[in-house]
Amino acid sequence: MKFGWNPVSRHREVVMNRVKPVIEKRLKEKNVLGDNYKPYNDILEYYMNQPDFDHTKPNNLPYHVDNLFVMTFVSINTTSRAAVDALYDLAGRPEVLNELYEEALTIDKECNGLVTLTDVQKMVKLDSFVKESLRHAGNIINLAHYMISKSFTFSNGFTIPKGRKTILYFDDALKSKEYYGNDAEEFKPFQFVNANSPATKVDRSYIIFGGGKHACPGRFFAVNETKLFLHKFILKYKVSTKSGKIEEKLLIGPYTIPSRSGLVFENKVKNK
């Protein structure tokens, strides 16, 4: 990249060549159908509805394709991080692993190993565990926000100036005693089992995926993917920490990362 070569350029060209005909097709449908045009439910349609979108301008389409790349790699990273955090949360709690194994074994027998979305939805204990793992994932949202349009003053008089970048602290909500009881700081893996509160549900006490109309639309895929990975993993392996203890996350500035301590994986012995 130092000498002007960008390894992403080739992939960008591939995506642009695939995306451009799709955009032209949709624009044609809009012109023909007018008010009867039914918008597609995807991120490309979102970009096309932006006031500055003009695919005929040389720099416009590459900009939106780059945004697609960013969304793709960010989603891979966040889901992978959720899975790693969950593994460490499991590894230090053998009693939790045993209970989740019993649930996984029951579902595996029911579906004969061919897991469907319906089967994933039956994983209520695993869903609660994933939600609790996400609740303890960190104390700030990694996605920075900009005060672009105007300054904002809070009720306590604190003002964020226009143009200032902010990082949101959400541990006050995720560890709130009002919502999670006096032991809100504790890891309670099955507290959501009978609470009608799946890992994808957003509210004021659980803003891992944002909230309102800006809530992450990919949260359903991300949670189901994490659950499916853990389901298959729990059936096949027993995991524990090398130290035999619950490993705490590491802090780098305000950010958390998984422990660097080792995990021990053992194959489960199948009954003959």
Coordinates of N, CA, C and O in Angstrom, one line a residue, residues 123-222:
M123 N -33.3 -23.8 22.0 CA -32.1 -23.7 22.9 C -32.2 -22.6 23.9 O -31.5 -21.6 23.9
V124 N -33.2 -22.7 24.8 CA -33.5 -21.5 25.6 C -32.4 -21.3 26.7 O -32.1 -20.2 27.0
K125 N -31.9 -22.4 27.2 CA -30.8 -22.2 28.2 C -29.5 -21.6 27.6 O -28.9 -20.7 28.1
L126 N -29.2 -22.1 26.4 CA -28.1 -21.6 25.6 C -28.3 -20.1 25.3 O -27.4 -19.3 25.3
D127 N -29.5 -19.8 24.9 CA -29.8 -18.4 24.5 C -29.6 -17.5 25.8 O -29.0 -16.4 25.6
S128 N -30.1 -17.9 26.9 CA -29.9 -17.2 28.1 C -28.4 -17.0 28.5 O -28.0 -15.9 28.8
F129 N -27.7 -18.1 28.3 CA -26.2 -18.0 28.5 C -25.5 -17.0 27.6 O -24.7 -16.2 28.0
V130 N -25.9 -17.1 26.3 CA -25.3 -16.2 25.3 C -25.6 -14.7 25.7 O -24.8 -13.8 25.7
K131 N -26.9 -14.5 26.1 CA -27.3 -13.1 26.5 C -26.5 -12.6 27.7 O -26.0 -11.5 27.8
E132 N -26.3 -13.5 28.7 CA -25.5 -13.1 29.9 C -24.1 -12.9 29.5 O -23.4 -12.0 30.1
S133 N -23.5 -13.7 28.6 CA -22.1 -13.5 28.2 C -22.0 -12.2 27.5 O -21.0 -11.5 27.7
L134 N -23.0 -11.8 26.7 CA -22.9 -10.5 26.0 C -23.1 -9.4 27.0 O -22.5 -8.3 26.9
R135 N -23.9 -9.6 28.1 CA -24.1 -8.6 29.1 C -22.8 -8.3 29.8 O -22.5 -7.1 30.3
H136 N -21.9 -9.2 29.9 CA -20.6 -9.1 30.6 C -19.4 -8.9 29.6 O -18.3 -9.0 30.0
A137 N -19.7 -8.6 28.3 CA -18.7 -8.5 27.3 C -17.8 -7.3 27.5 O -16.6 -7.4 27.1
G138 N -18.3 -6.2 28.0 CA -17.4 -5.0 28.1 C -18.3 -3.9 28.7 O -19.5 -4.1 29.0
N139 N -17.7 -2.7 28.8 CA -18.4 -1.6 29.4 C -18.6 -0.4 28.5 O -19.2 0.6 28.9
I140 N -18.1 -0.5 27.3 CA -18.3 0.6 26.3 C -18.7 0.0 25.0 O -18.4 -1.1 24.6
I141 N -19.4 0.8 24.1 CA -19.7 0.4 22.8 C -18.5 0.8 21.9 O -18.1 2.0 21.9
N142 N -18.0 -0.1 21.1 CA -16.8 0.1 20.3 C -17.1 1.1 19.2 O -16.1 1.7 18.6
L143 N -18.3 1.2 18.8 CA -18.7 2.1 17.7 C -18.8 3.5 18.1 O -19.7 3.9 18.9
A144 N -17.9 4.4 17.7 CA -17.9 5.8 18.1 C -19.0 6.5 17.4 O -19.4 6.2 16.3
H145 N -19.5 7.6 18.0 CA -20.6 8.4 17.5 C -20.1 9.8 17.4 O -19.4 10.3 18.3
Y146 N -20.6 10.5 16.4 CA -20.2 11.9 16.2 C -21.4 12.8 16.4 O -22.5 12.5 16.0
M147 N -21.2 13.9 17.1 CA -22.2 15.0 17.3 C -22.1 15.9 16.1 O -21.3 16.9 16.1
I148 N -22.8 15.6 15.0 CA -22.5 16.3 13.7 C -23.4 17.5 13.6 O -22.9 18.6 13.3
S149 N -24.7 17.4 13.9 CA -25.6 18.5 13.5 C -25.5 19.7 14.5 O -25.5 20.9 14.1
K150 N -25.5 19.4 15.8 CA -25.5 20.5 16.8 C -25.0 19.9 18.1 O -24.9 18.7 18.4
S151 N -24.6 20.8 19.0 CA -24.2 20.4 20.4 C -25.4 19.9 21.2 O -26.6 20.2 20.8
F152 N -25.1 19.1 22.2 CA -26.2 18.6 23.0 C -25.9 18.7 24.5 O -24.7 18.4 24.9
T153 N -26.8 19.2 25.3 CA -26.6 19.4 26.7 C -27.5 18.5 27.5 O -28.7 18.5 27.3
F154 N -26.9 17.8 28.4 CA -27.7 16.9 29.3 C -28.3 17.6 30.4 O -28.1 18.8 30.7
S155 N -29.2 16.9 31.2 CA -30.0 17.6 32.3 C -29.1 18.0 33.4 O -29.4 18.9 34.1
N156 N -27.9 17.4 33.5 CA -26.9 17.8 34.6 C -26.0 19.0 34.1 O -25.1 19.4 34.8
G157 N -26.3 19.5 32.9 CA -25.5 20.7 32.4 C -24.3 20.3 31.6 O -23.7 21.2 31.0
F158 N -23.9 19.0 31.5 CA -22.8 18.6 30.7 C -23.1 18.7 29.2 O -24.2 18.3 28.8
T159 N -22.2 19.3 28.5 CA -22.5 19.6 27.0 C -21.4 18.9 26.2 O -20.2 18.9 26.5
I160 N -21.9 18.2 25.1 CA -21.1 17.6 24.1 C -21.1 18.6 22.9 O -22.1 18.8 22.3
P161 N -19.9 19.2 22.6 CA -19.9 20.2 21.5 C -20.1 19.5 20.1 O -19.9 18.3 20.0
K162 N -20.6 20.3 19.2 CA -20.8 19.9 17.9 C -19.5 19.4 17.3 O -18.4 20.0 17.5
G163 N -19.5 18.3 16.6 CA -18.3 17.7 16.0 C -17.5 16.8 16.8 O -16.5 16.3 16.4
R164 N -17.8 16.7 18.1 CA -17.1 15.9 19.0 C -17.4 14.4 18.9 O -18.5 14.0 18.7
K165 N -16.3 13.6 18.9 CA -16.5 12.1 18.8 C -16.8 11.6 20.2 O -16.1 12.0 21.2
T166 N -17.8 10.8 20.4 CA -18.1 10.2 21.7 C -18.1 8.7 21.6 O -18.4 8.1 20.6
I167 N -17.8 8.1 22.7 CA -17.8 6.6 22.9 C -18.8 6.4 24.1 O -18.7 7.0 25.1
L168 N -19.8 5.5 23.8 CA -20.9 5.3 24.8 C -20.5 4.3 25.8 O -20.1 3.2 25.5
Y169 N -20.7 4.7 27.1 CA -20.5 3.8 28.3 C -21.8 3.2 28.6 O -22.8 3.9 28.9
F170 N -21.9 1.9 28.6 CA -23.3 1.3 28.8 C -23.3 0.3 30.0 O -24.3 -0.5 30.2
D171 N -22.3 0.3 30.8 CA -22.2 -0.7 31.9 C -23.3 -0.3 33.0 O -23.8 -1.1 33.7
D172 N -23.6 1.0 33.1 CA -24.6 1.4 34.0 C -26.0 0.8 33.7 O -26.8 0.5 34.7
A173 N -26.2 0.5 32.5 CA -27.5 -0.2 32.1 C -27.3 -1.7 32.2 O -28.2 -2.3 32.8
L174 N -26.2 -2.2 31.7 CA -26.1 -3.7 31.7 C -25.9 -4.2 33.1 O -26.1 -5.4 33.3
K175 N -25.4 -3.4 34.1 CA -25.2 -3.9 35.4 C -26.1 -3.2 36.4 O -25.8 -3.1 37.6
S176 N -27.2 -2.7 35.9 CA -28.2 -1.9 36.8 C -28.9 -2.8 37.8 O -29.5 -3.9 37.4
K177 N -28.8 -2.4 39.0 CA -29.5 -3.2 40.1 C -31.0 -3.1 39.9 O -31.7 -4.0 40.4
E178 N -31.5 -2.0 39.3 CA -32.9 -1.9 39.1 C -33.5 -2.9 38.2 O -34.6 -3.4 38.4
Y179 N -32.7 -3.3 37.2 CA -33.1 -4.3 36.2 C -32.7 -5.7 36.6 O -33.4 -6.7 36.3
Y180 N -31.5 -5.8 37.1 CA -30.9 -7.2 37.3 C -30.7 -7.6 38.8 O -30.1 -8.6 39.1
G181 N -31.2 -6.8 39.7 CA -31.1 -7.1 41.1 C -29.8 -6.7 41.8 O -28.9 -6.2 41.1
N182 N -29.8 -6.9 43.1 CA -28.6 -6.5 43.9 C -27.3 -7.3 43.5 O -26.2 -6.8 43.7
D183 N -27.5 -8.4 42.8 CA -26.3 -9.2 42.4 C -26.1 -9.0 40.9 O -25.6 -9.9 40.2
A184 N -26.4 -7.8 40.4 CA -26.3 -7.5 39.0 C -24.9 -7.7 38.4 O -24.7 -8.0 37.2
E185 N -23.9 -7.6 39.3 CA -22.5 -7.7 38.8 C -22.1 -9.2 38.6 O -21.1 -9.5 38.0
E186 N -22.9 -10.1 39.2 CA -22.6 -11.5 39.1 C -23.0 -12.1 37.7 O -23.9 -11.6 37.0
F187 N -22.4 -13.2 37.3 CA -22.7 -13.9 36.1 C -23.8 -14.9 36.4 O -23.5 -15.9 37.1
K188 N -25.0 -14.6 35.8 CA -26.1 -15.5 36.1 C -26.6 -16.1 34.8 O -27.4 -15.5 34.1
P189 N -26.1 -17.3 34.4 CA -26.2 -17.8 33.0 C -27.7 -18.1 32.6 O -28.0 -18.0 31.4
F190 N -28.5 -18.4 33.6 CA -29.9 -18.9 33.2 C -31.0 -17.9 33.7 O -32.1 -18.3 33.8
Q191 N -30.6 -16.7 34.0 CA -31.6 -15.8 34.5 C -32.7 -15.4 33.5 O -33.8 -14.9 33.9
F192 N -32.4 -15.6 32.2 CA -33.4 -15.1 31.2 C -34.3 -16.3 30.7 O -35.1 -16.1 29.8
V193 N -34.1 -17.5 31.2 CA -34.8 -18.7 30.7 C -36.3 -18.5 30.7 O -37.0 -18.8 29.7
N194 N -36.9 -18.1 31.7 CA -38.4 -17.9 31.8 C -38.8 -16.4 31.9 O -39.8 -16.1 32.4
A195 N -37.9 -15.6 31.3 CA -38.2 -14.1 31.4 C -38.7 -13.5 30.2 O -38.9 -12.3 30.1
N196 N -39.0 -14.3 29.2 CA -39.4 -13.8 27.9 C -38.5 -12.7 27.4 O -38.9 -11.6 27.0
S197 N -37.2 -13.0 27.5 CA -36.2 -12.0 27.2 C -35.0 -12.6 26.4 O -33.9 -12.9 26.9
P198 N -35.2 -13.0 25.1 CA -34.2 -13.6 24.3 C -33.0 -12.7 24.1 O -33.1 -11.5 24.3
A199 N -31.9 -13.2 23.6 CA -30.7 -12.5 23.5 C -30.8 -11.4 22.4 O -30.0 -10.5 22.3
T200 N -31.8 -11.5 21.5 CA -32.0 -10.6 20.4 C -32.9 -9.4 20.8 O -33.0 -8.4 20.1
K201 N -33.5 -9.5 22.0 CA -34.5 -8.4 22.4 C -33.7 -7.2 22.9 O -32.8 -7.3 23.8
V202 N -34.0 -6.0 22.4 CA -33.4 -4.8 22.9 C -34.3 -4.0 23.8 O -35.5 -3.9 23.5
D203 N -33.8 -3.5 24.9 CA -34.5 -2.5 25.7 C -33.5 -1.7 26.5 O -32.3 -1.8 26.2
R204 N -34.0 -0.8 27.4 CA -33.1 0.1 28.0 C -32.1 -0.5 28.9 O -31.1 0.0 29.2
S205 N -32.4 -1.8 29.4 CA -31.4 -2.4 30.2 C -30.5 -3.3 29.5 O -29.6 -3.9 30.1
Y206 N -30.7 -3.4 28.1 CA -29.8 -4.3 27.3 C -29.6 -3.7 26.0 O -30.4 -3.9 25.0
I207 N -28.6 -2.9 25.9 CA -28.3 -2.1 24.6 C -27.1 -2.6 23.9 O -26.5 -1.9 23.2
I208 N -26.8 -3.9 24.0 CA -25.7 -4.5 23.3 C -25.9 -4.3 21.8 O -24.9 -4.0 21.1
F209 N -27.1 -4.4 21.3 CA -27.4 -4.2 19.9 C -28.0 -2.9 19.5 O -28.6 -2.7 18.5
G210 N -27.8 -1.9 20.4 CA -28.4 -0.6 20.2 C -29.9 -0.6 20.6 O -30.3 -1.4 21.5
G211 N -30.7 0.2 20.0 CA -32.1 0.3 20.4 C -32.9 1.1 19.4 O -32.4 1.8 18.5
G212 N -34.2 0.9 19.5 CA -35.1 1.7 18.7 C -35.0 1.3 17.2 O -34.6 0.2 16.9
K213 N -35.2 2.3 16.3 CA -35.1 2.0 14.9 C -33.7 1.8 14.4 O -33.5 1.3 13.3
H214 N -32.7 2.1 15.3 CA -31.3 2.0 14.9 C -30.7 0.7 15.5 O -29.5 0.5 15.4
A215 N -31.5 -0.2 16.1 CA -31.0 -1.4 16.6 C -30.4 -2.3 15.5 O -30.9 -2.2 14.3
C216 N -29.4 -3.0 15.8 CA -28.7 -3.8 14.8 C -29.6 -4.8 14.1 O -30.2 -5.7 14.8
P217 N -29.8 -4.7 12.8 CA -30.7 -5.6 12.1 C -30.1 -7.0 12.0 O -30.8 -8.0 11.7
G218 N -28.8 -7.1 12.2 CA -28.1 -8.4 12.0 C -28.0 -9.2 13.3 O -27.4 -10.3 13.4
R219 N -28.7 -8.7 14.4 CA -28.6 -9.4 15.7 C -29.2 -10.8 15.7 O -28.7 -11.7 16.4
F220 N -30.2 -11.0 14.9 CA -30.8 -12.3 14.9 C -29.9 -13.3 14.3 O -29.7 -14.5 14.8
F221 N -29.2 -12.9 13.2 CA -28.3 -13.8 12.5 C -27.1 -14.1 13.5 O -26.6 -15.2 13.6
A222 N -26.6 -13.0 14.1 CA -25.4 -13.1 15.0 C -25.6 -14.0 16.1 O -24.8 -14.9 16.5

